[in-house]
Rosetta silent file (secondary structure, phi, psi, omega in degrees, C-alpha in Angstrom):
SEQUENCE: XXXXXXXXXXXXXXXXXXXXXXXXXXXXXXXXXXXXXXXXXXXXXXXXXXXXXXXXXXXXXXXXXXXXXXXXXXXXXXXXXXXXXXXXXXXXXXXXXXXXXXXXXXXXXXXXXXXXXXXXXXXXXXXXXXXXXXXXXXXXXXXXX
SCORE:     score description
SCORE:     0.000 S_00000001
   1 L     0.000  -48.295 -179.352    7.418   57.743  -31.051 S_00000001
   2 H   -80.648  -15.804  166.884    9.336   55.003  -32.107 S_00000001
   3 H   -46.121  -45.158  178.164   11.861   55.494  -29.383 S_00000001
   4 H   -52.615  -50.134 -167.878    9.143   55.115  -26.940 S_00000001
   5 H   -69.034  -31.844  177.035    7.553   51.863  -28.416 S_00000001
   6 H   -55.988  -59.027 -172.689   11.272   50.404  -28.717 S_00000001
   7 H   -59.557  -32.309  147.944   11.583   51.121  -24.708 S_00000001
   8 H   -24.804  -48.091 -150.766    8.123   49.619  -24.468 S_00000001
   9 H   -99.692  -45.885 -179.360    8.814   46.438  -25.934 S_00000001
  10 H   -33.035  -49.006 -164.781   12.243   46.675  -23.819 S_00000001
  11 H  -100.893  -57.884 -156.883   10.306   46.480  -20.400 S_00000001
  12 H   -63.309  -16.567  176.546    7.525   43.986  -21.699 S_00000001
  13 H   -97.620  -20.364 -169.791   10.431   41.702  -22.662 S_00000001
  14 H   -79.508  -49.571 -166.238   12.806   42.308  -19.255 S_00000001
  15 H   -62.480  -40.915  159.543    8.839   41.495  -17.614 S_00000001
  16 H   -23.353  -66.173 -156.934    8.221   38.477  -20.241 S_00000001
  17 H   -47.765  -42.570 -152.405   11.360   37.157  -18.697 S_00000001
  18 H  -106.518  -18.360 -172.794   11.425   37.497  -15.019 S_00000001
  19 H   -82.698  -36.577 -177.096    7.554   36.355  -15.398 S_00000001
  20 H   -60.095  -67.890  164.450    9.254   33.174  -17.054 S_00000001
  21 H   -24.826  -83.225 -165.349   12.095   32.408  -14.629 S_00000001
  22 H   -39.721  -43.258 -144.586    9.683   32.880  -11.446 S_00000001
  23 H   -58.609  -41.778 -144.791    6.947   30.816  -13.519 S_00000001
  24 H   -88.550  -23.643  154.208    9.553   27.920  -13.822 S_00000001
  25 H   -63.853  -46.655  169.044   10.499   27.922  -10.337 S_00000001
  26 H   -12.781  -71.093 -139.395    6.792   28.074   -9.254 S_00000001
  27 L   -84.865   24.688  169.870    6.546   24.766  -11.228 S_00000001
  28 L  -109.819    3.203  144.233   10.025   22.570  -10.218 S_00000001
  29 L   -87.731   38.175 -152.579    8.589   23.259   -6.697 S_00000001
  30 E  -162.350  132.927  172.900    5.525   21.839   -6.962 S_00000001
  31 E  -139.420 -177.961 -168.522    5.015   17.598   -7.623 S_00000001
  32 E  -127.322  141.693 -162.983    1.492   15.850   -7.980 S_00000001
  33 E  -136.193  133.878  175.224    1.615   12.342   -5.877 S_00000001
  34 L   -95.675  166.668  174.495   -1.687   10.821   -8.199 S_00000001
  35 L   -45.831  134.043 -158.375   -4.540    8.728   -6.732 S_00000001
  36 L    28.416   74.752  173.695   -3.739    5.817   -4.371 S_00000001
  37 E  -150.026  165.501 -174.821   -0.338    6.619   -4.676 S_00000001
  38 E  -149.807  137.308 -167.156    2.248    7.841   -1.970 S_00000001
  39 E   -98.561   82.434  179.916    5.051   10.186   -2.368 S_00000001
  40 E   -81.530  146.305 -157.697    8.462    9.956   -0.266 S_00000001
  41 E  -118.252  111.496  149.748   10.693   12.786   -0.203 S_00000001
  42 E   -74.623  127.025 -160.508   14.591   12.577   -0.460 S_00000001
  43 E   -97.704  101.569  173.702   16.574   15.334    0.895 S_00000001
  44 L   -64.924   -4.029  155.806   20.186   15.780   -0.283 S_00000001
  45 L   -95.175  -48.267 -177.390   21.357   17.020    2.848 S_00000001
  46 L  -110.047   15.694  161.630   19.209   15.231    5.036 S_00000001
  47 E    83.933 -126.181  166.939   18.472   11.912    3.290 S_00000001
  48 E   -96.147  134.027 -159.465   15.112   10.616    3.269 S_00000001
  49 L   -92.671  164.084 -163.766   12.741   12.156    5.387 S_00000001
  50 L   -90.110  -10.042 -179.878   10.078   10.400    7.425 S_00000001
  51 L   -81.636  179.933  175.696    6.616   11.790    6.365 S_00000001
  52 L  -148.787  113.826 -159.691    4.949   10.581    3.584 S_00000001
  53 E   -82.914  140.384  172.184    2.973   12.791    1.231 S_00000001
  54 L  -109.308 -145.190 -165.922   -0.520   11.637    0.343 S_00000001
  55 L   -70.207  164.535 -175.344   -2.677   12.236   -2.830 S_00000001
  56 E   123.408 -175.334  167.615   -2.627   16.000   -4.371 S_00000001
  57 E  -117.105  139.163 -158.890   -0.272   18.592   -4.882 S_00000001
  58 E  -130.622  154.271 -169.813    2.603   19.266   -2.858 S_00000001
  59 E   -93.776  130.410  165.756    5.797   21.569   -2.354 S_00000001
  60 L  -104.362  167.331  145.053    9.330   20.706   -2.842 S_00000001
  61 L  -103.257  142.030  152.636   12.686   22.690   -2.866 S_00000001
  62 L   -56.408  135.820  175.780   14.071   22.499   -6.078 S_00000001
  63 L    51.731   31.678 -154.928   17.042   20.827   -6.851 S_00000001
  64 L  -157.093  -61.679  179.957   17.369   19.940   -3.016 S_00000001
  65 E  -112.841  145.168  176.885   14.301   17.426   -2.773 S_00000001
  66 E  -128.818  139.833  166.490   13.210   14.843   -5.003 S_00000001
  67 E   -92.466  165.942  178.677   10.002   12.660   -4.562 S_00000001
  68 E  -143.833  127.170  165.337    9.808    8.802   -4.808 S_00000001
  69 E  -126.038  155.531 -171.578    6.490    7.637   -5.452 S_00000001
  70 E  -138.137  134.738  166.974    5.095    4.285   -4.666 S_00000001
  71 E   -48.571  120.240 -178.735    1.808    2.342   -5.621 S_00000001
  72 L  -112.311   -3.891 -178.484   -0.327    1.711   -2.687 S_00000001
  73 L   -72.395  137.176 -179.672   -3.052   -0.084   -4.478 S_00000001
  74 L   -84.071  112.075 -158.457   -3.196   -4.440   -4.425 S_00000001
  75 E   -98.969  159.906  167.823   -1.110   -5.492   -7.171 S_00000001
  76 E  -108.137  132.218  172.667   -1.050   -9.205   -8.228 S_00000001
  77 E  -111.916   97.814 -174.205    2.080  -11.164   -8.403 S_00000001
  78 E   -65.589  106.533 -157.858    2.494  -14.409  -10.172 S_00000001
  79 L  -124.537   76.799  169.607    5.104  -16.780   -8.407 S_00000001
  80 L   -78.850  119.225 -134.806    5.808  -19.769  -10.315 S_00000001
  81 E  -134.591  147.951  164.333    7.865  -22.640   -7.908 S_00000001
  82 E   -93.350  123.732  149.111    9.044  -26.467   -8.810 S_00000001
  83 E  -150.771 -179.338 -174.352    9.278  -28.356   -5.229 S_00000001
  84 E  -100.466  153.565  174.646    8.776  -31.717   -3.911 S_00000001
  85 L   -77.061 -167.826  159.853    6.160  -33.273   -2.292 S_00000001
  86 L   -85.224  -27.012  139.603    6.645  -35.800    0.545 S_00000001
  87 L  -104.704   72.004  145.456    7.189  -38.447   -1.577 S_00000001
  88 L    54.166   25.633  177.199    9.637  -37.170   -3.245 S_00000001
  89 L  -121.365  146.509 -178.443    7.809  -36.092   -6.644 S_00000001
  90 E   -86.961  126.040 -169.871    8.084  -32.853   -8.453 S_00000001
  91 E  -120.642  121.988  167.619    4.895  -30.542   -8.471 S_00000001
  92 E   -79.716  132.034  168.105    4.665  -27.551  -10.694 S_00000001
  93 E  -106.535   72.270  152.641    3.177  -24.721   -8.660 S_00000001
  94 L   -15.418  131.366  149.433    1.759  -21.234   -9.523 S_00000001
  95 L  -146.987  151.228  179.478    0.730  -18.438   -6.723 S_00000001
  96 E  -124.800  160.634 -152.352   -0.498  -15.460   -7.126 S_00000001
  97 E  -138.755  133.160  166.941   -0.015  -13.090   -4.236 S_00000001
  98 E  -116.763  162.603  172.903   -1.807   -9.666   -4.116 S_00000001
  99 E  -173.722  170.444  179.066   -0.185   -7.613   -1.801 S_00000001
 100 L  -169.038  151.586 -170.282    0.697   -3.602   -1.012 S_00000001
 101 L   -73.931  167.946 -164.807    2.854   -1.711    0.961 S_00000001
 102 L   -83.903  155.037  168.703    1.789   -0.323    4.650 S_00000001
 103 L   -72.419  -43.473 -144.465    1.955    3.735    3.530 S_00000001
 104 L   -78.099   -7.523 -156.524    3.192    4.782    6.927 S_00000001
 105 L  -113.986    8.860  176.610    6.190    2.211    6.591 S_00000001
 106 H   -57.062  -41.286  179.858    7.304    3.767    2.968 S_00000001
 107 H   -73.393  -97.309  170.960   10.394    5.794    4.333 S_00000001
 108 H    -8.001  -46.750  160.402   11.831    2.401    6.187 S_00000001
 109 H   -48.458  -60.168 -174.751   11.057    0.452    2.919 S_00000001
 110 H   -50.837  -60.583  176.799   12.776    2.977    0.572 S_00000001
 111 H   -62.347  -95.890 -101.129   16.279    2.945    3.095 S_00000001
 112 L  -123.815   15.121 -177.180   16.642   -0.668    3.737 S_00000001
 113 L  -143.477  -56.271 -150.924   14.810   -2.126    0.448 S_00000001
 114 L   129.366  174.572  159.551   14.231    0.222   -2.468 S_00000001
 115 L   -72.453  -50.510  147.809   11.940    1.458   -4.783 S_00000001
 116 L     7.370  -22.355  170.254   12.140   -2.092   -5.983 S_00000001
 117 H    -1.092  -90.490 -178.147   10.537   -4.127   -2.640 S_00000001
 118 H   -35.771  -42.096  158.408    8.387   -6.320   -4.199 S_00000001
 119 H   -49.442  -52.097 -167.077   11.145   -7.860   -6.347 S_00000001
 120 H   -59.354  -62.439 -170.974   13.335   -8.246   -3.640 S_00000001
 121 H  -105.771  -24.070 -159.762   11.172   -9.571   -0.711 S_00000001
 122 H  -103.368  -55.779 -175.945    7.852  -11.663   -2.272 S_00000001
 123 H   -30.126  -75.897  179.291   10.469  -14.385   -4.779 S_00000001
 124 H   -51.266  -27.500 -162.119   11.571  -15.368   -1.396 S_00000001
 125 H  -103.871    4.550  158.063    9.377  -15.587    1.207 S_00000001
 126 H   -75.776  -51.400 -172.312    7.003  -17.195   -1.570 S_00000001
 127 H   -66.999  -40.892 -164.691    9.386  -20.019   -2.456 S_00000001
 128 L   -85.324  -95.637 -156.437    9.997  -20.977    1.349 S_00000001
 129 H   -13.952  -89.647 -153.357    6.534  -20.660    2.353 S_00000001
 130 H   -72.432   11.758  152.295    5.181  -22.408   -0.234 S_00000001
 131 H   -91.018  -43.716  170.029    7.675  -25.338   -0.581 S_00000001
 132 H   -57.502  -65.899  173.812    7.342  -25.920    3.225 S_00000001
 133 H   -31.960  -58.673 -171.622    3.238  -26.003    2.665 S_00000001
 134 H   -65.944  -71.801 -153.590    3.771  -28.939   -0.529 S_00000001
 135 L   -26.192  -16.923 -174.932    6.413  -30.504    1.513 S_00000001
 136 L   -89.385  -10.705 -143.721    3.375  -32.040    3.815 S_00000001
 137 L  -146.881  157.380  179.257    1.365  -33.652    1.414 S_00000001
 138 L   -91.274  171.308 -178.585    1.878  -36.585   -0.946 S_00000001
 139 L   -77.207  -41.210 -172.567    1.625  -36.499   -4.915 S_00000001
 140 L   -73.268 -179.570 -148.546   -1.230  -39.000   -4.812 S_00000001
 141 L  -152.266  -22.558 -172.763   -5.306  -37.722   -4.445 S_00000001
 142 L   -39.535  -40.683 -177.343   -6.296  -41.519   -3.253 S_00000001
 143 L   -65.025   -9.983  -92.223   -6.891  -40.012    0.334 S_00000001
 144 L  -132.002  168.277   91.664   -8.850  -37.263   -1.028 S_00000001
 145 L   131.250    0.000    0.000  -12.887  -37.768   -1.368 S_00000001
């Protein structure tokens, strides 16, 4: 009798095991991309691939693919810029920018920018923009009203 229950316990523990292993591959193949969010998938053989997973649950290889996920939602950015007017006086300026990536244009973004975009790309093209824009106008309000 007790031989039996020891060989018992024997196969409920080899089956414990093999239930664990599979379970834990199951769930490193599997990622969750959450609401208004977008998931890009990097390939270690083939580099980043061009689709772009949308909300839900989704399949991977293990140890082969990794996701990058990105916010797709309109974030506000605060851009504060010093620049001169047309006569030649210094105006502090604030902008705030909302802004969000195109989804379909996430894989092109990722290669030639980063996860990181927004850092990257909005300082500048805020600072020209909006120094060209003051650059017209004078410091004084007399023309105004």
């Amino acid at each position: 009798m007790a031989a039996g229950l020891t060989s018992l316990f024997n196969t409920l523990g080899k089956i414990g095991i093999g239930l664990a292993v599979a379970g834990g591959v199951v769930n490193s193949a599997l990622y969750n991309v959450e609401a208004a969010h977008r998931a890009v998938i990097f390939d270690r053989f083939r580099g980043v691939l061009p689709e772009v997973s949308g909300e839900g649950t989704h399949f991977l290889i293990p140890w082969v693919q990794k996701p990058i996920f990105f916010d797709c939602r309109d974030r506000p950015r605060n851009v504060p810029v010093v620049t001169g007017t047309k006569d030649l006086q210094n105006v502090n300026i604030t902008l705030r920018v909302l802004f969000k990536p195109i989804p379909e244009r996430l894989p092109q973004m990722y290669v030639s920018l980063g996860e990181d975009y927004d850092e990257r790309v909005l300082p500048s093209i805020t600072n020209e923009v909006l120094k060209a824009v003051v650059a017209q106008f004078d410091a004084l309000w007399s023309h105004i009203g």
